[in-house]
Tab-separated table of C-alpha atoms in Angstrom:
chain	number	residue	atom	x	y	z
D	1	MET	CA	52.447	100.285	79.327
D	2	THR	CA	52.899	97.632	76.636
D	3	THR	CA	52.127	93.947	77.183
D	4	ALA	CA	55.849	93.139	76.908
D	5	LYS	CA	56.792	95.614	79.629
D	6	LEU	CA	53.983	94.347	81.852
D	7	CYS	CA	55.160	90.730	81.485
D	8	ILE	CA	58.716	91.771	82.325
D	9	MET	CA	57.548	93.616	85.423
D	10	ILE	CA	55.514	90.595	86.553
D	11	ALA	CA	58.513	88.263	86.189
D	12	ILE	CA	60.797	90.648	88.086
D	13	ALA	CA	58.181	91.251	90.803
D	14	VAL	CA	57.779	87.487	91.355
D	15	TYR	CA	61.542	87.153	91.619
D	16	LEU	CA	61.895	89.992	94.137
D	17	LEU	CA	59.040	88.675	96.281
D	18	GLY	CA	60.683	85.257	96.204
D	19	MET	CA	63.932	86.692	97.566
D	20	LEU	CA	62.052	88.464	100.364
D	21	TYR	CA	60.292	85.193	101.215
D	22	VAL	CA	63.648	83.402	101.504
D	23	GLY	CA	64.853	86.139	103.860
D	24	TYR	CA	61.729	85.727	105.971
D	25	ARG	CA	62.099	81.932	106.143
D	26	CYS	CA	65.759	82.178	107.142
D	27	SER	CA	65.142	84.823	109.806
D	28	ALA	CA	63.744	82.230	112.227
D	29	LYS	CA	67.043	80.327	112.144
D	30	ASN	CA	69.118	83.241	113.438
D	31	LYS	CA	69.471	82.508	117.144
D	32	SER	CA	72.943	83.991	117.580
D	33	THR	CA	75.531	86.180	115.867
D	34	ASP	CA	77.239	82.950	114.740
D	35	ASP	CA	74.053	82.083	112.835
D	36	PHE	CA	73.557	85.613	111.477
D	37	TYR	CA	77.139	86.079	110.251
D	38	LEU	CA	78.139	82.528	109.278
D	39	GLY	CA	74.973	80.421	109.087
D	40	GLY	CA	76.129	78.242	111.976
D	41	ARG	CA	78.762	76.673	109.659
D	42	LYS	CA	76.133	74.454	108.044
D	43	LEU	CA	76.424	75.191	104.301
D	44	GLY	CA	76.407	72.243	101.899
D	45	PRO	CA	78.863	71.871	98.978
D	46	PHE	CA	76.476	73.079	96.248
D	47	VAL	CA	75.365	76.172	98.139
D	48	THR	CA	78.972	76.924	99.117
D	49	ALA	CA	80.189	76.711	95.519
D	50	MET	CA	77.367	78.515	93.774
D	51	SER	CA	76.838	81.203	96.408
D	52	ALA	CA	80.588	81.900	96.440
D	53	GLU	CA	80.666	82.350	92.676
D	54	ALA	CA	77.401	84.283	92.487
D	55	SER	CA	78.585	86.691	95.184
D	56	ASP	CA	81.916	86.900	93.363
D	57	MET	CA	80.683	87.644	89.842
D	58	SER	CA	78.159	90.396	90.708
D	59	SER	CA	76.717	92.673	88.035
D	60	TRP	CA	80.190	92.641	86.536
D	61	LEU	CA	79.394	89.292	84.890
D	62	LEU	CA	76.179	90.367	83.139
D	63	MET	CA	77.017	94.041	82.605
D	64	GLY	CA	80.697	94.910	83.002
D	65	LEU	CA	82.291	91.965	81.173
D	66	PRO	CA	79.966	91.942	78.108
D	67	GLY	CA	80.280	95.734	77.948
D	68	VAL	CA	84.081	95.610	77.761
D	69	ALA	CA	83.979	92.879	75.100
D	70	TYR	CA	81.398	94.864	73.081
D	71	LEU	CA	83.602	97.960	72.985
D	72	SER	CA	87.142	96.653	72.580
D	73	GLY	CA	86.992	92.967	71.675
D	74	ILE	CA	87.977	89.834	73.531
D	75	SER	CA	91.517	90.601	74.754
D	76	ASP	CA	90.799	92.728	77.826
D	77	ALA	CA	87.733	90.725	78.841
D	78	GLY	CA	89.386	87.424	77.917
D	79	TRP	CA	92.592	87.846	79.929
D	80	THR	CA	90.552	89.090	82.880
D	81	ALA	CA	88.323	86.015	82.676
D	82	ILE	CA	91.346	83.691	82.504
D	83	GLY	CA	92.879	85.337	85.563
D	84	LEU	CA	89.623	84.975	87.485
D	85	ALA	CA	89.165	81.334	86.479
D	86	VAL	CA	92.689	80.435	87.600
D	87	GLY	CA	92.235	82.455	90.799
D	88	THR	CA	88.974	80.632	91.567
D	89	TYR	CA	90.611	77.227	91.176
D	90	ILE	CA	93.692	78.053	93.278
D	91	ASN	CA	91.620	79.719	95.997
D	92	PHE	CA	89.418	76.648	96.388
D	93	LEU	CA	92.416	74.317	96.108
D	94	ILE	CA	94.849	75.790	98.650
D	95	VAL	CA	92.956	78.315	100.779
D	96	ALA	CA	89.477	76.902	101.370
D	97	LYS	CA	90.230	73.831	103.491
D	98	ARG	CA	93.001	75.424	105.509
D	99	LEU	CA	90.885	78.496	106.246
D	100	ARG	CA	87.856	76.422	107.301
D	101	ARG	CA	90.061	74.463	109.674
D	102	TYR	CA	92.096	77.393	110.980
D	103	THR	CA	89.122	79.644	111.745
D	104	TYR	CA	87.732	76.898	113.974
D	105	VAL	CA	91.097	76.357	115.699
D	106	ALA	CA	91.598	80.109	116.165
D	107	GLY	CA	88.786	80.702	118.660
D	108	ASN	CA	85.997	79.624	116.271
D	109	SER	CA	86.317	82.940	114.392
D	110	ILE	CA	83.142	83.941	112.537
D	111	THR	CA	84.455	87.019	110.699
D	112	LEU	CA	87.680	87.737	108.827
D	113	PRO	CA	88.857	90.447	111.279
D	114	GLN	CA	88.245	88.040	114.165
D	115	PHE	CA	90.360	85.419	112.423
D	116	PHE	CA	93.296	87.810	112.019
D	117	LYS	CA	93.022	88.848	115.667
D	118	ASN	CA	92.767	85.288	116.972
D	119	ARG	CA	95.360	83.876	114.559
D	120	PHE	CA	98.070	86.192	115.934
D	121	HIS	CA	96.738	86.441	119.521
D	122	ASP	CA	96.528	90.200	119.083
D	123	ASP	CA	95.240	91.409	122.457
D	124	SER	CA	95.613	95.036	121.347
D	125	HIS	CA	92.777	94.460	118.796
D	126	ILE	CA	94.662	96.602	116.258
D	127	LEU	CA	94.536	93.926	113.555
D	128	LEU	CA	90.816	93.478	114.145
D	129	ILE	CA	90.035	97.199	113.943
D	130	ILE	CA	92.258	97.916	110.928
D	131	SER	CA	90.876	94.984	108.951
D	132	ALA	CA	87.296	95.960	109.862
D	133	VAL	CA	87.918	99.527	108.670
D	134	ILE	CA	89.409	98.241	105.400
D	135	ILE	CA	86.305	96.106	104.847
D	136	VAL	CA	84.002	99.097	105.277
D	137	VAL	CA	86.171	101.400	103.117
D	138	PHE	CA	86.237	99.060	100.114
D	139	PHE	CA	82.814	97.451	100.480
D	140	ILE	CA	80.935	100.750	100.272
D	141	PRO	CA	82.061	101.443	96.659
D	142	TYR	CA	81.682	97.734	95.826
D	143	THR	CA	78.082	97.749	97.067
D	144	ALA	CA	77.541	101.058	95.282
D	145	SER	CA	78.467	99.395	91.988
D	146	GLY	CA	75.695	96.862	92.548
D	147	PHE	CA	73.121	99.521	93.302
D	148	ALA	CA	74.272	101.457	90.222
D	149	ALA	CA	73.745	98.359	88.070
D	150	CYS	CA	70.166	98.040	89.343
D	151	GLY	CA	69.523	101.697	88.605
D	152	LYS	CA	70.874	101.365	85.067
D	153	LEU	CA	68.775	98.275	84.487
D	154	PHE	CA	65.399	99.805	85.304
D	155	SER	CA	66.243	103.233	83.951
D	156	SER	CA	67.289	101.955	80.515
D	157	LEU	CA	64.450	99.440	80.310
D	158	PHE	CA	61.440	101.336	81.649
D	159	GLY	CA	62.663	104.910	81.319
D	160	ILE	CA	62.102	105.590	85.016
D	161	ASP	CA	64.311	107.809	87.147
D	162	TYR	CA	67.729	106.290	87.837
D	163	MET	CA	67.790	107.248	91.526
D	164	ALA	CA	64.270	105.919	92.161
D	165	ALA	CA	65.099	102.599	90.505
D	166	MET	CA	68.318	102.262	92.488
D	167	ILE	CA	66.643	103.019	95.824
D	168	ILE	CA	63.835	100.486	95.248
D	169	SER	CA	66.375	97.778	94.397
D	170	ALA	CA	68.463	98.655	97.446
D	171	ILE	CA	65.428	98.401	99.727
D	172	VAL	CA	64.714	94.827	98.594
D	173	ILE	CA	68.364	93.753	98.992
D	174	VAL	CA	68.632	95.334	102.432
D	175	ALA	CA	65.296	93.875	103.546
D	176	TYR	CA	66.008	90.184	102.941
D	177	THR	CA	69.618	90.486	104.145
D	178	MET	CA	68.507	92.183	107.374
D	179	LEU	CA	65.914	89.458	107.909
D	180	GLY	CA	67.855	86.313	107.156
D	181	GLY	CA	71.522	87.213	107.539
D	182	PHE	CA	74.223	84.957	106.082
D	183	LEU	CA	71.938	81.967	105.534
D	184	ALA	CA	69.512	84.093	103.528
D	185	ALA	CA	72.359	85.647	101.542
D	186	SER	CA	73.850	82.235	100.733
D	187	THR	CA	70.505	80.611	99.876
D	188	THR	CA	69.414	83.471	97.633
D	189	ASP	CA	72.869	83.520	96.027
D	190	PHE	CA	72.450	79.849	95.140
D	191	ILE	CA	69.060	80.570	93.538
D	192	GLN	CA	70.447	83.640	91.822
D	193	SER	CA	73.353	81.710	90.291
D	194	ILE	CA	70.815	79.446	88.571
D	195	ILE	CA	68.854	82.433	87.245
D	196	MET	CA	72.095	84.054	86.037
D	197	SER	CA	72.969	80.869	84.121
D	198	ILE	CA	69.569	80.795	82.430
D	199	ALA	CA	69.895	84.476	81.514
D	200	LEU	CA	73.311	84.013	79.897
D	201	ILE	CA	72.226	81.031	77.788
D	202	VAL	CA	68.952	82.639	76.627
D	203	ILE	CA	70.641	85.891	75.607
D	204	LEU	CA	73.473	84.153	73.769
D	205	VAL	CA	71.193	81.879	71.733
D	206	PHE	CA	68.721	84.659	70.903
D	207	GLY	CA	71.495	87.129	70.094
D	208	ILE	CA	73.202	84.813	67.625
D	209	ARG	CA	69.911	84.138	65.842
D	210	VAL	CA	69.029	87.843	65.537
D	211	ALA	CA	72.553	88.752	64.413
D	212	GLY	CA	72.174	86.426	61.417
D	213	GLY	CA	73.882	83.312	62.713
D	214	TRP	CA	77.315	82.487	64.040
D	215	ASP	CA	79.041	83.067	60.678
D	216	ALA	CA	77.683	86.625	60.578
D	217	VAL	CA	78.873	87.259	64.134
D	218	VAL	CA	82.411	86.112	63.282
D	219	LYS	CA	82.447	88.060	59.999
D	220	ASN	CA	81.410	91.333	61.656
D	221	ALA	CA	83.941	90.894	64.459
D	222	GLU	CA	86.782	90.049	62.054
D	223	ALA	CA	86.094	93.283	60.168
D	224	LEU	CA	87.377	95.227	63.203
D	225	PRO	CA	91.178	95.209	63.590
D	226	GLY	CA	92.281	93.336	66.693
D	227	TYR	CA	88.730	92.635	67.879
D	228	LEU	CA	89.108	88.849	68.039
D	229	SER	CA	92.783	88.821	69.000
D	230	MET	CA	94.100	88.038	72.487
D	231	LEU	CA	97.297	89.944	71.645
D	232	GLN	CA	95.642	93.100	70.334
D	233	SER	CA	92.840	95.373	71.486
D	234	TYR	CA	90.355	97.266	69.325
D	235	ASP	CA	90.178	101.020	69.940
D	236	PRO	CA	86.580	102.163	69.241
D	237	VAL	CA	87.674	105.830	69.021
D	238	THR	CA	90.449	105.492	66.424
D	239	LYS	CA	89.001	102.251	64.997
D	240	THR	CA	92.475	100.712	64.970
D	241	ALA	CA	94.179	97.830	66.769
D	242	THR	CA	96.628	98.494	69.586
D	243	PRO	CA	99.122	95.875	70.833
D	244	TYR	CA	98.218	94.096	74.064
D	245	ARG	CA	101.604	94.189	75.754
D	246	LEU	CA	103.055	91.387	77.876
D	247	ILE	CA	103.044	93.599	80.966
D	248	THR	CA	99.361	94.350	80.335
D	249	ILE	CA	98.611	90.624	80.121
D	250	PHE	CA	100.256	89.988	83.503
D	251	SER	CA	98.509	93.042	84.892
D	252	THR	CA	95.108	91.797	83.728
D	253	LEU	CA	95.738	88.229	84.881
D	254	ALA	CA	96.426	89.731	88.310
D	255	TRP	CA	92.645	89.953	88.799
D	256	GLY	CA	92.981	86.352	89.981
D	257	LEU	CA	95.075	87.456	92.978
D	258	GLY	CA	92.053	89.264	94.369
D	259	TYR	CA	90.351	86.018	95.388
D	260	PHE	CA	92.718	85.446	98.295
D	261	GLY	CA	91.422	88.577	100.016
D	262	MET	CA	87.695	88.699	99.229
D	263	PRO	CA	85.781	88.592	102.553
D	264	HIS	CA	82.428	87.639	101.000
D	265	ILE	CA	84.041	84.649	99.228
D	266	LEU	CA	86.285	83.557	102.100
D	267	LEU	CA	83.282	83.547	104.426
D	268	ARG	CA	81.755	80.751	102.319
D	269	PHE	CA	84.819	78.606	102.976
D	270	MET	CA	84.493	79.314	106.698
D	271	ALA	CA	80.786	78.416	106.691
D	272	ILE	CA	80.792	75.021	104.958
D	273	GLU	CA	79.608	72.121	107.094
D	274	ASN	CA	82.741	70.047	106.591
D	275	GLU	CA	86.092	70.830	104.949
D	276	HIS	CA	86.057	67.562	102.983
D	277	LYS	CA	83.023	68.761	101.024
D	278	LEU	CA	85.095	71.592	99.565
D	279	THR	CA	86.516	69.265	96.891
D	280	MET	CA	83.088	68.935	95.311
D	281	SER	CA	82.509	72.668	95.789
D	282	ARG	CA	85.721	73.428	93.907
D	283	ARG	CA	84.708	71.355	90.905
D	284	ILE	CA	81.251	72.897	90.729
D	285	ALA	CA	82.580	76.441	91.138
D	286	VAL	CA	85.343	76.178	88.527
D	287	VAL	CA	83.080	74.641	85.862
D	288	TRP	CA	80.409	77.285	86.432
D	289	VAL	CA	82.775	80.253	86.433
D	290	VAL	CA	84.610	79.168	83.256
D	291	ILE	CA	81.414	78.588	81.279
D	292	SER	CA	79.616	81.705	82.536
D	293	MET	CA	82.511	84.073	81.817
D	294	ALA	CA	83.088	82.596	78.363
D	295	VAL	CA	79.412	83.086	77.528
D	296	ALA	CA	79.463	86.658	78.900
D	297	VAL	CA	82.403	87.584	76.653
D	298	LEU	CA	80.671	86.002	73.645
D	299	ILE	CA	77.537	88.034	74.368
D	300	GLY	CA	79.584	91.217	74.029
D	301	VAL	CA	80.848	90.086	70.599
D	302	VAL	CA	77.366	88.994	69.525
D	303	GLY	CA	75.946	92.313	70.718
D	304	TYR	CA	78.281	94.214	68.417
D	305	SER	CA	77.135	92.095	65.489
D	306	MET	CA	73.502	92.857	66.383
D	307	SER	CA	74.325	96.571	66.236
D	308	GLU	CA	75.923	96.077	62.844
D	309	ALA	CA	72.778	94.248	61.677
D	310	GLY	CA	70.679	97.239	62.754
D	311	GLU	CA	68.836	95.304	65.469
D	312	LEU	CA	70.416	97.340	68.276
D	313	VAL	CA	71.594	100.915	68.544
D	314	VAL	CA	75.361	101.404	68.683
D	315	LEU	CA	76.407	101.697	72.334
D	316	THR	CA	79.283	103.854	73.550
D	317	GLY	CA	81.096	104.380	76.848
D	318	SER	CA	79.434	103.050	79.996
D	319	ASN	CA	76.202	102.511	78.013
D	320	SER	CA	77.825	99.384	76.578
D	321	GLU	CA	77.218	97.780	79.976
D	322	THR	CA	73.481	97.718	79.196
D	323	ILE	CA	73.982	95.374	76.230
D	324	ILE	CA	72.135	92.432	77.838
D	325	VAL	CA	69.307	94.743	78.899
D	326	ARG	CA	68.914	95.897	75.280
D	327	ILE	CA	68.918	92.348	73.959
D	328	ALA	CA	66.348	91.302	76.575
D	329	ASP	CA	64.138	94.231	75.554
D	330	LEU	CA	64.323	93.042	71.943
D	331	LEU	CA	63.482	89.501	73.062
D	332	SER	CA	60.375	90.742	74.881
D	333	GLN	CA	58.887	92.036	71.625
D	334	ASN	CA	58.280	88.513	70.299
D	335	GLY	CA	55.151	87.652	72.259
D	336	VAL	CA	54.017	87.010	75.823
D	337	ILE	CA	56.125	83.864	76.360
D	338	PHE	CA	59.282	85.631	75.190
D	339	ALA	CA	58.397	88.687	77.257
D	340	LEU	CA	58.211	86.531	80.393
D	341	LEU	CA	61.496	84.915	79.379
D	342	ALA	CA	63.002	88.391	78.988
D	343	GLY	CA	61.781	89.114	82.501
D	344	VAL	CA	63.712	86.081	83.741
D	345	VAL	CA	66.810	87.367	81.938
D	346	LEU	CA	66.490	90.779	83.550
D	347	ALA	CA	65.868	89.089	86.891
D	348	GLY	CA	69.199	87.396	86.222
D	349	ILE	CA	70.901	90.782	86.064
D	350	LEU	CA	69.201	91.710	89.303
D	351	ALA	CA	70.336	88.371	90.710
D	352	SER	CA	73.961	88.998	89.761
D	353	THR	CA	73.815	92.360	91.490
D	354	MET	CA	71.899	91.269	94.564
D	355	SER	CA	73.984	88.138	95.130
D	356	THR	CA	77.057	90.283	95.638
D	357	ALA	CA	75.478	93.283	97.343
D	358	ASP	CA	73.836	91.167	100.059
D	359	SER	CA	77.115	89.414	100.896
D	360	GLN	CA	79.025	92.686	100.913
D	361	LEU	CA	76.480	94.402	103.129
D	362	LEU	CA	76.585	91.493	105.565
D	363	ALA	CA	80.381	91.371	105.706
D	364	ALA	CA	80.636	95.138	106.157
D	365	SER	CA	77.962	95.250	108.860
D	366	SER	CA	79.622	92.404	110.770
D	367	ALA	CA	82.922	94.286	110.616
D	368	VAL	CA	81.316	97.256	112.373
D	369	SER	CA	78.860	95.660	114.793
D	370	SER	CA	80.817	92.572	115.823
D	371	ASP	CA	84.434	93.598	115.325
D	372	ILE	CA	84.462	97.334	116.056
D	373	LEU	CA	81.475	97.731	118.410
D	374	ASN	CA	81.939	94.223	119.888
D	375	ARG	CA	78.201	93.494	120.037
D	376	ASN	CA	77.060	89.892	120.348
D	377	GLY	CA	73.854	87.960	120.948
D	378	LYS	CA	70.534	89.599	120.109
D	379	SER	CA	71.972	93.073	120.607
D	380	GLY	CA	74.691	92.142	118.110
D	381	ILE	CA	72.100	91.122	115.504
D	382	ILE	CA	70.220	94.406	116.023
D	383	ALA	CA	73.469	96.383	115.734
D	384	ALA	CA	74.360	94.454	112.560
D	385	ARG	CA	71.013	95.305	110.970
D	386	ILE	CA	71.315	98.992	111.824
D	387	THR	CA	74.885	99.069	110.494
D	388	LEU	CA	73.800	97.275	107.341
D	389	LEU	CA	71.169	99.944	106.723
D	390	MET	CA	73.665	102.779	107.246
D	391	ILE	CA	76.188	101.258	104.846
D	392	ALA	CA	73.455	100.863	102.239
D	393	VAL	CA	72.616	104.564	102.542
D	394	PHE	CA	76.255	105.568	102.020
D	395	SER	CA	76.462	103.225	99.012
D	396	ILE	CA	73.373	104.810	97.451
D	397	ILE	CA	74.900	108.276	97.860
D	398	LEU	CA	78.138	107.102	96.234
D	399	ALA	CA	76.265	105.522	93.294
D	400	ARG	CA	74.073	108.547	92.557
D	401	ASN	CA	75.899	109.299	89.271
D	402	PRO	CA	74.213	107.271	86.478
D	403	ASP	CA	77.297	107.621	84.255
D	404	SER	CA	79.546	105.710	86.665
D	405	SER	CA	81.098	102.539	85.246
D	406	VAL	CA	80.273	99.283	87.034
D	407	PHE	CA	83.480	97.726	85.688
D	408	GLN	CA	85.716	100.526	86.984
D	409	ILE	CA	84.152	100.634	90.466
D	410	VAL	CA	84.391	96.863	90.878
D	411	SER	CA	87.974	96.923	89.579
D	412	PHE	CA	89.065	99.372	92.285
D	413	ALA	CA	87.294	97.624	95.193
D	414	TRP	CA	88.527	94.214	94.032
D	415	ALA	CA	92.103	95.500	94.018
D	416	GLY	CA	91.669	96.972	97.488
D	417	PHE	CA	90.611	93.701	99.091
D	418	GLY	CA	93.064	91.633	97.088
D	419	ALA	CA	96.066	93.716	98.157
D	420	ALA	CA	95.045	94.474	101.755
D	421	PHE	CA	93.916	90.950	102.724
D	422	GLY	CA	95.223	88.546	100.083
D	423	PRO	CA	98.915	88.472	101.096
D	424	VAL	CA	98.046	88.479	104.814
D	425	MET	CA	95.675	85.552	104.309
D	426	LEU	CA	98.238	83.476	102.403
D	427	PHE	CA	101.056	84.180	104.859
D	428	SER	CA	98.740	83.552	107.826
D	429	LEU	CA	97.757	80.148	106.488
D	430	PHE	CA	101.089	78.931	105.125
D	431	TRP	CA	104.063	80.698	106.772
D	432	ARG	CA	104.601	79.721	110.388
D	433	ARG	CA	106.973	82.618	111.075
D	434	THR	CA	104.434	85.342	110.208
D	435	ASN	CA	103.742	87.569	113.200
D	436	LYS	CA	101.176	90.248	113.984
D	437	TYR	CA	103.562	93.069	113.067
D	438	GLY	CA	104.138	91.622	109.626
D	439	ALA	CA	100.394	91.069	109.148
D	440	LEU	CA	99.643	94.668	110.107
D	441	ALA	CA	102.378	95.965	107.778
D	442	GLY	CA	100.969	93.895	104.920
D	443	MET	CA	97.449	95.230	105.412
D	444	LEU	CA	98.546	98.861	105.584
D	445	VAL	CA	101.016	98.708	102.694
D	446	GLY	CA	98.632	96.761	100.443
D	447	GLY	CA	95.641	99.013	101.141
D	448	ALA	CA	97.614	102.270	100.858
D	449	MET	CA	99.398	101.250	97.634
D	450	ILE	CA	96.067	100.749	95.877
D	451	PHE	CA	95.378	104.474	96.226
D	452	VAL	CA	98.999	105.523	95.550
D	453	TRP	CA	99.348	103.424	92.415
D	454	LYS	CA	95.922	104.195	90.967
D	455	TYR	CA	95.977	107.968	91.473
D	456	LEU	CA	99.689	108.871	91.449
D	457	VAL	CA	101.675	106.212	89.591
D	458	ARG	CA	99.356	104.685	86.984
D	459	PRO	CA	98.418	108.059	85.404
D	460	LEU	CA	102.090	108.374	84.331
D	461	GLY	CA	101.284	105.806	81.628
D	462	GLY	CA	103.755	103.624	79.759
D	463	ILE	CA	105.308	100.892	81.875
D	464	TRP	CA	103.484	102.277	84.928
D	465	ASP	CA	100.054	101.600	83.443
D	466	ILE	CA	99.550	98.412	85.441
D	467	TYR	CA	96.433	97.276	87.276
D	468	GLU	CA	97.057	98.488	90.816
D	469	LEU	CA	96.372	95.089	92.371
D	470	LEU	CA	99.609	93.547	91.051
D	471	PRO	CA	102.189	96.014	92.457
D	472	ALA	CA	100.233	96.514	95.675
D	473	PHE	CA	99.975	92.741	96.228
D	474	LEU	CA	103.710	92.217	95.686
D	475	LEU	CA	104.679	95.110	97.956
D	476	ALA	CA	102.348	93.836	100.683
D	477	CYS	CA	104.015	90.412	100.473
D	478	ALA	CA	107.428	92.046	100.798
D	479	ALA	CA	106.237	94.073	103.799
D	480	ILE	CA	104.944	90.971	105.605
D	481	LEU	CA	108.159	89.062	104.960
D	482	ILE	CA	110.558	91.859	105.960
D	483	VAL	CA	108.706	93.093	109.039
D	484	SER	CA	108.062	89.569	110.354
D	485	LEU	CA	111.770	88.706	110.079
D	486	MET	CA	112.853	91.989	111.672
D	487	THR	CA	110.606	91.569	114.714
D	488	ALA	CA	110.191	88.933	117.410
D	489	PRO	CA	108.896	85.504	116.322
D	490	PRO	CA	105.365	84.435	117.287
D	491	GLU	CA	104.687	82.998	120.739
D	492	GLN	CA	104.718	79.229	121.148
D	493	SER	CA	100.924	79.129	121.605
D	494	VAL	CA	100.520	80.803	118.191
D	495	LEU	CA	102.865	78.257	116.623
D	496	ASP	CA	101.011	75.369	118.268
D	497	GLU	CA	97.708	76.550	116.758
D	498	PHE	CA	99.371	76.905	113.356
D	499	ASP	CA	100.617	73.311	113.545
D	500	GLN	CA	97.192	72.109	114.652
D	501	ALA	CA	95.513	73.827	111.682
D	502	ALA	CA	98.212	72.615	109.273
D	503	HIS	CA	97.938	68.949	110.277
D	504	GLY	CA	94.209	68.726	110.890
D	505	CYS	CA	91.997	68.732	113.941
D	506	LYS	CA	88.608	67.612	115.081
D	507	GLN	CA	86.095	70.063	113.654
D	508	LYS	CA	82.776	71.346	114.857
């Protein structure tokens, strides 16, 4: 093993041990399921903001987004980033405070399924069970994408077996999440967001220097038709530009709609110590997400220029998602200090993956143990840990194909949550007339349409080639509106709670 590889392994090992230590330290604070699932509602504004965004961005930020920009230019990645930035701002602005307040009013709900059940006084528990099942269905592939990213990282860097690398990474993620629960996940996410930021800056600066400077980067990109255009997309197969249609722009911007239904992000809003601190959280989150996504897109463009300069091999297909790994490997060949710095960069990729996977595993396990099995107290924590382990195993099985695309897997799971929960969340918080029948219809229509549109409608091409989140979201909204108006209005007690949440109340 070379000195560079050894330094990288040392840096990554220190990082992984640090995450396990955080899990161990947080484990002593878990006295109840409220602590394990929601950290006792004691998160500060910085941890809320940065852990929300770190758990949001996942490996998609350091692998998927640069990979898309590397292959086809800035349009696809750029419009996606704009949609996500706008979605982040609106989610913090209109959803965060109301959700924090309403979950306390509605029986001090500590999970999203519990909130839906308590919000509509659903004694049948159908809303709780359906929403818990949806969480498990879409979080397994989402978590699988994170495990796949870890496998690609170590496999491409050290040449070790993909499955072995993925399993080792999964063990570390599962270990500290099982130990420390939500508090550990949020604390490590905060740390990981800092490491991700360092990784992005280091790679961008180094990449530009190796590519021959910023002028060389721009010159190489301009040589490809449509590569730097937001209204055209570069086709790496035909090497021509294709128009980026208006419907495609709206379809791509629709990524922002997903925020309203993301359990692992919404849980951060529910867990903050005080709703008034969410204003600061919003500012921190929006600034970080805009800068980080812009840098990630630029890294893809810079990476192409490095390939043109002969510093990197030309990457095709899903291999383009390893662009930061390749640049970090090149960085490590410049001496011990740079090798350790490369290790920090690669730890950043691990951080982006782990920060999302831990939150997803926790949300999925709470959906099973607390919402479906109805376990609380110490037995509930034990059940949550066992469930978490089982979900991790299923995710590993799903991610066993090394050629799977992180971007595509995340895209599908993101659409699923956005359509199944997003409309229900917005109507629950802001439309007094919404009833449990409308909420159930919205969940079922939104979740089902993701599969229908992706596998039956979108393959038709042409005007039907729209990101499945947009049509599914709109149809779910229509279902909630129509079914709620066609059925009996909510009981007075439900309306009283809505008014209490809308106008403020004394919080825990």
